[in-house]
Amino acid sequence: MARVTLEHVTKRYEDVTAVDDVSLEIEDGEFVTFVGPSGCGKSTTMETVAGLTRPSDGRVYIGDDDVTTLAPKDRGVAMVFQNIALFPHMDVFENVSFGLRLRTCSDDEIRRRVEQAADIVQLEGLLDRMPSELSGGQRQRVAIARAIVRNPDVFLMDEPLANLDAKLRVHMRTELQRLHRELGTTIIYVTHDQAEAMTMSDRIAVLNEGRLQQIAPPLECYNRPANRFVAGFIGSPSMNFLQGELLADGIVTDNFRVDLDPGEIPSTAVGDAITLGIRPEDVHLVTAADDLPGATAPIDARTDVLEPMGDEVFVYLLLAEDAGRSMAEKPATAAGQLLMSVTPDTEIRADQDLEVVLDRSKLHLFDAKTGDALCHGVTDRSESEPGETTTAN
Ligand code: ADP
């Protein structure tokens, strides 16, 4: 087991900076996932740990050792990739034990380690099968067993579940978590799938355009995203974003106004362009928000399209351009949009005029230029002075 440290790691190709000054520390035994859209530098960052890519700048440490220029075989890492390369003419036992046989372990030692690994990934009884006789999930488990028998300090996994069907992926997610619990080995995992990252990891490292955006436990990235990119990438469906301006006592957007405690806004920030973020589950029908402390004033909306998902319904809302003005006066194309999620028993239909409120405690404000988070959750005068109500105008 080992700690992994990246210090200002940069990888440049001719005209692309694949990894741009990434520094992070992964604790001994931690499960950390690199996540981000395709091409953001996840694999290249991991390859600098594996030794498959040498950084243009920066250092990589495993434990206390500077491994920046070491060959992969000398780093104590084992890799599992998306494309499972099993030897087709060898059975499962031979595939799993291949690396050990190269290292001239004794037969007894090889059998003991293969059986132990097979037990961990639940391949007992399949050791004499050929790869062609295995399902996709079983083949992936053989690849993981092959990594386990090497007894690495660090597991490196690059989209290992990407080629499996959706049901098997979910199943393998729980298997990998169990594996991590049993072995306690440091795992670095690469995926573009934020659901995979959220469900398995101790911490996730969100990358975009080669740069580290945030490294934090999954729920912290969800509840306190460092910037607009993380806010939009983590969570499904994605957070709603609306452009607005800071006033001395609130925020105004094209579609509505949110009153804020004037004490919260530094006078130097008044007039600044901001982006307001709210997740679909934090938009509520006014009729369902009686007991929601700190709801905003009602916002006029009209339902556009409904997407029933079974456990929830996604409601695409069109907002009147001016708060308080009826939707009928506005062509739909001039409206802002907001996605709301409601429970399936909610009585709602397409083309319905209604009012919604936002949960102030779940509002996120971002600098409109840099995208950096300014705050998560806001209060207003009605909280500090009960009895005073806020109105949209
Ligand atoms: P991800 O794993 O997030 O999809 P990669 O780390 O594979 O992204 O790639 C990051 C960027 O670096 C991409 O723009 C990719 O095209 C570029 N890149 C990766 N490997 C090479 C290479 N060997 N030569 C040139 N460009 C590369």
Short mmCIF file of C-alpha atoms and ligand atoms in Angstrom, two decimals:
data_model
loop_
_atom_site.label_atom_id
_atom_site.label_comp_id
_atom_site.label_asym_id
_atom_site.label_seq_id
_atom_site.Cartn_x
_atom_site.Cartn_y
_atom_site.Cartn_z
CA MET A 1 0.00 0.00 0.00
CA ALA A 2 1.24 3.47 -0.70
CA ARG A 3 0.52 7.16 -0.91
CA VAL A 4 0.65 8.71 -4.41
CA THR A 5 1.73 12.32 -4.89
CA LEU A 6 1.68 14.41 -8.05
CA GLU A 7 3.63 17.66 -7.89
CA HIS A 8 2.92 20.18 -10.65
CA VAL A 9 2.61 17.44 -13.27
CA THR A 10 2.31 18.76 -16.83
CA LYS A 11 2.25 16.73 -20.04
CA ARG A 12 2.57 18.54 -23.33
CA TYR A 13 2.25 16.99 -26.76
CA GLU A 14 3.13 19.03 -29.82
CA ASP A 15 0.10 21.28 -29.84
CA VAL A 16 -1.85 19.96 -26.86
CA THR A 17 -1.33 20.35 -23.14
CA ALA A 18 -2.96 17.12 -22.01
CA VAL A 19 -2.22 17.66 -18.30
CA ASP A 20 -1.69 21.17 -17.00
CA ASP A 21 0.07 21.67 -13.65
CA VAL A 22 -1.80 19.02 -11.66
CA SER A 23 -0.84 18.65 -7.99
CA LEU A 24 -2.61 16.24 -5.68
CA GLU A 25 -1.98 13.73 -2.93
CA ILE A 26 -3.75 10.38 -2.67
CA GLU A 27 -3.59 8.81 0.79
CA ASP A 28 -2.43 5.29 1.45
CA GLY A 29 -5.45 3.00 0.93
CA GLU A 30 -7.64 5.67 -0.61
CA PHE A 31 -9.95 5.08 -3.63
CA VAL A 32 -9.65 8.20 -5.79
CA THR A 33 -11.37 8.60 -9.15
CA PHE A 34 -10.23 10.91 -11.94
CA VAL A 35 -13.41 12.05 -13.67
CA GLY A 36 -14.19 14.51 -16.44
CA PRO A 37 -15.31 14.66 -20.06
CA SER A 38 -13.51 12.84 -22.85
CA GLY A 39 -10.12 14.42 -23.59
CA CYS A 40 -9.80 16.22 -20.22
CA GLY A 41 -6.52 14.46 -19.39
CA LYS A 42 -7.68 11.68 -17.03
CA SER A 43 -5.84 8.83 -18.74
CA THR A 44 -2.68 10.83 -19.33
CA THR A 45 -2.58 11.83 -15.66
CA MET A 46 -2.92 8.19 -14.65
CA GLU A 47 -0.31 7.14 -17.19
CA THR A 48 2.20 9.40 -15.46
CA VAL A 49 1.59 7.35 -12.29
CA ALA A 50 1.77 4.07 -14.21
CA GLY A 51 5.01 5.04 -15.93
CA LEU A 52 3.50 4.74 -19.42
CA THR A 53 3.96 8.49 -19.97
CA ARG A 54 6.81 10.66 -18.73
CA PRO A 55 5.63 14.13 -17.63
CA SER A 56 7.07 17.16 -19.44
CA ASP A 57 7.31 18.89 -16.03
CA GLY A 58 6.65 17.93 -12.43
CA ARG A 59 7.32 14.91 -10.24
CA VAL A 60 5.41 11.74 -9.34
CA TYR A 61 5.95 9.99 -5.99
CA ILE A 62 4.72 6.59 -4.80
CA GLY A 63 5.22 6.44 -1.07
CA ASP A 64 8.42 8.43 -0.47
CA ASP A 65 10.02 7.35 -3.75
CA ASP A 66 10.34 9.69 -6.70
CA VAL A 67 9.20 7.38 -9.53
CA THR A 68 8.99 10.05 -12.26
CA THR A 69 11.48 8.27 -14.51
CA LEU A 70 11.09 4.67 -13.29
CA ALA A 71 9.84 1.91 -15.63
CA PRO A 72 6.29 0.69 -14.97
CA LYS A 73 7.48 -2.69 -13.68
CA ASP A 74 9.57 -1.01 -10.97
CA ARG A 75 6.74 1.10 -9.51
CA GLY A 76 4.69 -1.51 -7.62
CA VAL A 77 1.56 -0.71 -9.64
CA ALA A 78 -0.90 -3.05 -11.38
CA MET A 79 -3.18 -1.87 -14.17
CA VAL A 80 -6.62 -2.86 -15.40
CA PHE A 81 -7.83 -1.35 -18.66
CA GLN A 82 -11.05 -1.01 -20.60
CA ASN A 83 -9.90 -3.44 -23.27
CA ILE A 84 -9.29 -6.68 -21.50
CA ALA A 85 -6.32 -8.41 -23.10
CA LEU A 86 -6.50 -12.05 -22.02
CA PHE A 87 -4.41 -14.70 -23.76
CA PRO A 88 -7.04 -16.63 -25.77
CA HIS A 89 -5.09 -19.91 -25.76
CA MET A 90 -4.62 -19.93 -21.97
CA ASP A 91 -7.24 -20.89 -19.41
CA VAL A 92 -8.19 -18.61 -16.51
CA PHE A 93 -5.57 -20.08 -14.15
CA GLU A 94 -2.81 -19.56 -16.71
CA ASN A 95 -3.98 -16.05 -17.53
CA VAL A 96 -4.12 -15.01 -13.88
CA SER A 97 -0.78 -16.62 -13.01
CA PHE A 98 1.09 -15.43 -16.10
CA GLY A 99 2.97 -12.60 -14.39
CA LEU A 100 3.85 -14.78 -11.40
CA ARG A 101 5.29 -17.49 -13.64
CA LEU A 102 7.52 -14.89 -15.29
CA ARG A 103 8.75 -13.98 -11.83
CA THR A 104 9.58 -17.67 -11.17
CA CYS A 105 7.47 -18.05 -8.05
CA SER A 106 7.16 -21.64 -6.76
CA ASP A 107 4.19 -23.70 -8.01
CA ASP A 108 2.69 -23.82 -4.51
CA GLU A 109 3.00 -20.05 -4.10
CA ILE A 110 1.43 -19.46 -7.54
CA ARG A 111 -1.53 -21.75 -6.79
CA ARG A 112 -2.08 -20.15 -3.39
CA ARG A 113 -2.11 -16.61 -4.78
CA VAL A 114 -4.28 -17.43 -7.79
CA GLU A 115 -6.85 -19.21 -5.63
CA GLN A 116 -6.89 -16.32 -3.17
CA ALA A 117 -7.43 -13.77 -5.98
CA ALA A 118 -10.06 -15.99 -7.62
CA ASP A 119 -11.86 -16.14 -4.30
CA ILE A 120 -11.83 -12.33 -3.94
CA VAL A 121 -13.30 -11.74 -7.41
CA GLN A 122 -15.56 -14.82 -7.20
CA LEU A 123 -14.02 -16.84 -10.02
CA GLU A 124 -13.75 -20.10 -8.07
CA GLY A 125 -14.82 -23.03 -10.25
CA LEU A 126 -13.91 -21.16 -13.44
CA LEU A 127 -10.12 -21.51 -13.30
CA ASP A 128 -9.97 -24.12 -16.06
CA ARG A 129 -12.29 -22.23 -18.45
CA MET A 130 -10.94 -20.64 -21.63
CA PRO A 131 -11.58 -16.85 -22.14
CA SER A 132 -14.03 -17.65 -24.98
CA GLU A 133 -16.18 -19.52 -22.46
CA LEU A 134 -16.54 -16.49 -20.17
CA SER A 135 -19.00 -13.58 -20.10
CA GLY A 136 -17.75 -9.98 -20.36
CA GLY A 137 -18.03 -9.51 -16.60
CA GLN A 138 -16.14 -12.74 -15.90
CA ARG A 139 -13.35 -11.71 -18.30
CA GLN A 140 -13.05 -8.39 -16.52
CA ARG A 141 -12.82 -10.24 -13.20
CA VAL A 142 -9.97 -12.34 -14.63
CA ALA A 143 -8.16 -9.11 -15.52
CA ILE A 144 -8.69 -7.82 -11.98
CA ALA A 145 -7.51 -11.14 -10.48
CA ARG A 146 -4.38 -10.91 -12.61
CA ALA A 147 -3.72 -7.47 -11.11
CA ILE A 148 -4.44 -8.72 -7.56
CA VAL A 149 -1.92 -11.61 -7.68
CA ARG A 150 0.84 -9.10 -8.30
CA ASN A 151 0.10 -7.73 -4.83
CA PRO A 152 0.64 -4.13 -5.97
CA ASP A 153 1.02 -1.05 -3.81
CA VAL A 154 -1.39 0.79 -6.10
CA PHE A 155 -4.13 -0.38 -8.49
CA LEU A 156 -4.60 1.76 -11.59
CA MET A 157 -7.90 1.22 -13.40
CA ASP A 158 -8.72 3.03 -16.64
CA GLU A 159 -12.43 2.76 -17.53
CA PRO A 160 -12.41 -0.96 -16.64
CA LEU A 161 -16.20 -1.23 -16.87
CA ALA A 162 -16.74 0.80 -20.03
CA ASN A 163 -17.30 -2.21 -22.31
CA LEU A 164 -19.82 -3.92 -20.05
CA ASP A 165 -23.57 -3.56 -20.36
CA ALA A 166 -25.37 -1.19 -18.00
CA LYS A 167 -26.62 -3.84 -15.57
CA LEU A 168 -23.23 -5.51 -15.27
CA ARG A 169 -21.53 -2.15 -14.77
CA VAL A 170 -23.70 -1.44 -11.74
CA HIS A 171 -22.97 -4.93 -10.39
CA MET A 172 -19.20 -4.54 -10.93
CA ARG A 173 -19.32 -1.20 -9.14
CA THR A 174 -20.32 -2.94 -5.94
CA GLU A 175 -17.71 -5.66 -6.56
CA LEU A 176 -14.94 -3.08 -6.88
CA GLN A 177 -16.02 -1.41 -3.66
CA ARG A 178 -15.95 -4.78 -1.90
CA LEU A 179 -12.53 -5.49 -3.39
CA HIS A 180 -11.23 -2.20 -2.08
CA ARG A 181 -12.66 -2.89 1.37
CA GLU A 182 -11.07 -6.34 1.47
CA LEU A 183 -7.64 -5.41 0.14
CA GLY A 184 -7.36 -1.86 1.46
CA THR A 185 -5.01 -1.07 -1.43
CA THR A 186 -4.75 2.44 -2.91
CA ILE A 187 -6.88 2.59 -6.07
CA ILE A 188 -6.76 5.25 -8.78
CA TYR A 189 -9.72 4.86 -11.10
CA VAL A 190 -10.45 6.72 -14.34
CA THR A 191 -13.95 7.22 -15.72
CA HIS A 192 -16.00 9.75 -17.66
CA ASP A 193 -19.11 8.50 -15.84
CA GLN A 194 -19.88 10.73 -12.89
CA ALA A 195 -22.28 8.15 -11.40
CA GLU A 196 -19.42 5.62 -11.23
CA ALA A 197 -17.18 8.25 -9.65
CA MET A 198 -19.80 9.31 -7.10
CA THR A 199 -20.73 5.80 -5.97
CA MET A 200 -17.32 4.18 -5.49
CA SER A 201 -14.78 6.77 -4.49
CA ASP A 202 -13.48 8.16 -1.22
CA ARG A 203 -12.64 11.30 -3.19
CA ILE A 204 -13.06 12.37 -6.78
CA ALA A 205 -10.66 14.52 -8.76
CA VAL A 206 -12.60 16.47 -11.39
CA LEU A 207 -10.52 17.43 -14.43
CA ASN A 208 -11.30 19.74 -17.34
CA GLU A 209 -8.95 20.69 -20.17
CA GLY A 210 -6.02 19.15 -18.35
CA ARG A 211 -6.57 21.13 -15.16
CA LEU A 212 -7.64 19.86 -11.77
CA GLN A 213 -10.91 21.60 -10.90
CA GLN A 214 -11.59 20.09 -7.47
CA ILE A 215 -10.53 17.07 -5.42
CA ALA A 216 -12.96 16.26 -2.63
CA PRO A 217 -15.38 13.60 -1.34
CA PRO A 218 -18.23 13.04 -3.83
CA LEU A 219 -20.90 14.76 -1.75
CA GLU A 220 -18.71 17.79 -1.21
CA CYS A 221 -18.31 18.15 -4.99
CA TYR A 222 -22.08 17.82 -5.26
CA ASN A 223 -23.02 20.20 -2.45
CA ARG A 224 -20.11 22.63 -2.60
CA PRO A 225 -18.76 22.58 -6.16
CA ALA A 226 -15.62 24.71 -6.49
CA ASN A 227 -16.76 26.21 -9.76
CA ARG A 228 -19.40 26.16 -12.43
CA PHE A 229 -17.72 23.35 -14.35
CA VAL A 230 -17.85 20.95 -11.37
CA ALA A 231 -21.41 22.07 -10.58
CA GLY A 232 -22.53 21.21 -14.10
CA PHE A 233 -20.57 17.99 -14.45
CA ILE A 234 -21.48 16.34 -11.13
CA GLY A 235 -25.17 15.47 -10.71
CA SER A 236 -27.70 14.12 -13.15
CA PRO A 237 -29.67 15.80 -14.57
CA SER A 238 -27.34 18.75 -14.56
CA MET A 239 -27.69 21.88 -12.43
CA ASN A 240 -29.72 24.77 -13.91
CA PHE A 241 -27.69 27.92 -14.60
CA LEU A 242 -29.18 31.40 -15.03
CA GLN A 243 -27.32 34.61 -15.71
CA GLY A 244 -27.95 37.43 -13.29
CA GLU A 245 -26.66 40.56 -11.63
CA LEU A 246 -25.93 41.28 -7.99
CA LEU A 247 -27.93 44.15 -6.46
CA ALA A 248 -27.40 45.66 -3.02
CA ASP A 249 -30.20 43.48 -1.65
CA GLY A 250 -30.62 40.59 -4.03
CA ILE A 251 -30.03 39.00 -7.39
CA VAL A 252 -31.96 39.81 -10.53
CA THR A 253 -32.17 37.56 -13.56
CA ASP A 254 -34.17 38.03 -16.76
CA ASN A 255 -36.91 35.94 -15.23
CA PHE A 256 -37.10 36.54 -11.49
CA ARG A 257 -35.55 38.16 -8.48
CA VAL A 258 -34.13 36.62 -5.31
CA ASP A 259 -33.96 38.85 -2.24
CA LEU A 260 -30.82 38.54 -0.16
CA ASP A 261 -29.72 39.85 3.16
CA PRO A 262 -27.95 43.11 2.24
CA GLY A 263 -25.28 42.29 4.84
CA GLU A 264 -24.25 39.33 2.72
CA ILE A 265 -23.21 41.31 -0.30
CA PRO A 266 -20.01 43.33 -0.20
CA SER A 267 -20.70 46.76 -1.67
CA THR A 268 -17.81 46.30 -4.10
CA ALA A 269 -19.65 43.34 -5.65
CA VAL A 270 -22.88 45.22 -6.43
CA GLY A 271 -23.41 45.32 -10.19
CA ASP A 272 -21.26 42.22 -10.80
CA ALA A 273 -22.47 39.66 -13.32
CA ILE A 274 -23.08 36.33 -11.61
CA THR A 275 -24.34 32.90 -12.59
CA LEU A 276 -27.00 31.48 -10.35
CA GLY A 277 -27.09 27.68 -10.06
CA ILE A 278 -29.92 25.52 -8.73
CA ARG A 279 -30.33 21.75 -9.04
CA PRO A 280 -33.60 20.37 -10.45
CA GLU A 281 -34.46 18.76 -7.10
CA ASP A 282 -34.18 22.14 -5.37
CA VAL A 283 -36.90 23.72 -7.55
CA HIS A 284 -40.32 23.13 -5.96
CA LEU A 285 -43.93 23.75 -6.86
CA VAL A 286 -45.19 26.57 -4.67
CA THR A 287 -48.02 24.29 -3.56
CA ALA A 288 -45.50 21.75 -2.25
CA ALA A 289 -43.26 24.26 -0.50
CA ASP A 290 -45.42 25.27 2.50
CA ASP A 291 -42.90 24.00 5.00
CA LEU A 292 -39.77 24.97 3.06
CA PRO A 293 -37.93 27.55 5.13
CA GLY A 294 -36.22 30.14 3.00
CA ALA A 295 -38.13 29.52 -0.20
CA THR A 296 -37.79 32.33 -2.73
CA ALA A 297 -40.80 34.37 -3.77
CA PRO A 298 -42.99 32.51 -6.29
CA ILE A 299 -41.76 32.46 -9.89
CA ASP A 300 -44.24 32.26 -12.77
CA ALA A 301 -43.64 29.34 -15.10
CA ARG A 302 -45.31 27.18 -17.68
CA THR A 303 -44.63 23.48 -18.08
CA ASP A 304 -43.18 22.52 -21.42
CA VAL A 305 -42.15 18.86 -21.65
CA LEU A 306 -42.48 16.18 -18.95
CA GLU A 307 -40.15 13.18 -18.70
CA PRO A 308 -41.49 10.47 -16.36
CA MET A 309 -38.51 8.42 -15.08
CA GLY A 310 -40.46 6.11 -12.77
CA ASP A 311 -39.13 7.28 -9.41
CA GLU A 312 -39.26 10.97 -10.41
CA VAL A 313 -40.56 13.20 -13.17
CA PHE A 314 -38.38 15.76 -14.91
CA VAL A 315 -40.39 18.88 -15.74
CA TYR A 316 -39.00 21.37 -18.26
CA LEU A 317 -40.28 24.80 -17.31
CA LEU A 318 -40.44 27.98 -19.35
CA LEU A 319 -40.16 31.15 -17.31
CA ALA A 320 -41.81 34.45 -18.10
CA GLU A 321 -39.24 37.02 -19.12
CA ASP A 322 -40.28 39.43 -16.38
CA ALA A 323 -41.18 38.04 -13.01
CA GLY A 324 -44.81 38.66 -12.24
CA ARG A 325 -45.85 38.98 -15.87
CA SER A 326 -48.16 36.32 -17.21
CA MET A 327 -46.75 33.72 -19.56
CA ALA A 328 -49.58 34.34 -22.00
CA GLU A 329 -48.07 37.74 -22.77
CA LYS A 330 -44.77 36.19 -23.75
CA PRO A 331 -43.88 34.01 -26.71
CA ALA A 332 -42.29 30.79 -25.49
CA THR A 333 -39.07 31.50 -27.35
CA ALA A 334 -38.43 34.55 -25.16
CA ALA A 335 -38.66 32.50 -22.00
CA GLY A 336 -35.89 31.27 -19.74
CA GLN A 337 -35.76 27.57 -18.97
CA LEU A 338 -35.57 25.67 -15.74
CA LEU A 339 -35.58 21.93 -15.09
CA MET A 340 -37.47 20.75 -12.00
CA SER A 341 -37.77 17.22 -10.66
CA VAL A 342 -40.94 16.20 -8.82
CA THR A 343 -42.28 12.97 -7.34
CA PRO A 344 -44.38 10.77 -9.69
CA ASP A 345 -47.57 11.36 -7.67
CA THR A 346 -47.44 15.12 -8.41
CA GLU A 347 -50.44 16.25 -10.46
CA ILE A 348 -48.88 18.07 -13.35
CA ARG A 349 -49.32 18.18 -17.11
CA ALA A 350 -47.72 19.83 -20.13
CA ASP A 351 -48.67 23.45 -20.95
CA GLN A 352 -49.77 24.20 -17.41
CA ASP A 353 -49.26 27.63 -15.83
CA LEU A 354 -47.95 27.36 -12.30
CA GLU A 355 -45.64 28.90 -9.73
CA VAL A 356 -42.38 27.49 -8.46
CA VAL A 357 -39.96 28.48 -5.71
CA LEU A 358 -36.23 27.84 -5.28
CA ASP A 359 -34.69 26.55 -2.07
CA ARG A 360 -32.40 29.41 -1.01
CA SER A 361 -30.22 27.13 1.08
CA LYS A 362 -29.38 25.23 -2.12
CA LEU A 363 -28.67 28.21 -4.37
CA HIS A 364 -25.13 28.43 -5.73
CA LEU A 365 -23.62 31.67 -6.95
CA PHE A 366 -20.71 31.71 -9.39
CA ASP A 367 -18.61 34.53 -10.76
CA ALA A 368 -19.98 34.92 -14.31
CA LYS A 369 -16.51 35.55 -15.76
CA THR A 370 -14.25 33.07 -13.97
CA GLY A 371 -16.91 30.50 -13.03
CA ASP A 372 -15.49 30.30 -9.48
CA ALA A 373 -18.03 29.58 -6.75
CA LEU A 374 -18.90 32.63 -4.65
CA CYS A 375 -21.23 30.94 -2.17
CA HIS A 376 -23.42 27.89 -1.61
CA GLY A 377 -26.78 28.70 -0.02
CA VAL A 378 -27.96 32.22 0.73
CA THR A 379 -30.13 33.74 3.44
CA ASP A 380 -32.57 36.61 3.17
CA ARG A 381 -34.25 39.22 5.29
CA SER A 382 -37.28 37.05 5.96
CA GLU A 383 -35.03 34.66 7.89
CA SER A 384 -33.52 37.32 10.11
CA GLU A 385 -36.78 39.22 10.54
CA PRO A 386 -39.63 36.72 10.71
CA GLY A 387 -42.91 38.09 9.48
CA GLU A 388 -41.45 40.13 6.65
CA THR A 389 -42.27 38.58 3.32
CA THR A 390 -40.37 39.00 0.13
CA THR A 391 -42.08 39.78 -3.13
CA ALA A 392 -41.04 39.41 -6.70
CA ASN A 393 -41.12 42.63 -8.64
P1 ADP B 1 -9.15 11.47 -21.31
O1 ADP B 1 -8.54 10.25 -20.69
O2 ADP B 1 -9.67 12.42 -20.29
O3 ADP B 1 -10.17 11.16 -22.36
P2 ADP B 1 -6.52 11.85 -22.44
O4 ADP B 1 -5.65 11.94 -21.24
O5 ADP B 1 -6.55 10.55 -23.17
O6 ADP B 1 -8.00 12.29 -22.06
O7 ADP B 1 -6.11 12.98 -23.48
C1 ADP B 1 -5.97 14.35 -23.10
C2 ADP B 1 -5.61 15.17 -24.34
O8 ADP B 1 -4.30 14.82 -24.78
C3 ADP B 1 -6.52 14.93 -25.54
O9 ADP B 1 -6.68 16.15 -26.20
C4 ADP B 1 -5.75 13.95 -26.37
O10 ADP B 1 -6.09 14.08 -27.72
C5 ADP B 1 -4.32 14.38 -26.11
N1 ADP B 1 -3.36 13.23 -26.22
C6 ADP B 1 -3.35 12.13 -25.46
N2 ADP B 1 -2.35 11.30 -25.81
C7 ADP B 1 -1.71 11.91 -26.85
C8 ADP B 1 -0.58 11.57 -27.68
N3 ADP B 1 0.10 10.44 -27.50
N4 ADP B 1 -0.21 12.46 -28.63
C9 ADP B 1 -0.87 13.63 -28.81
N5 ADP B 1 -1.95 14.00 -28.06
C10 ADP B 1 -2.36 13.17 -27.10
#
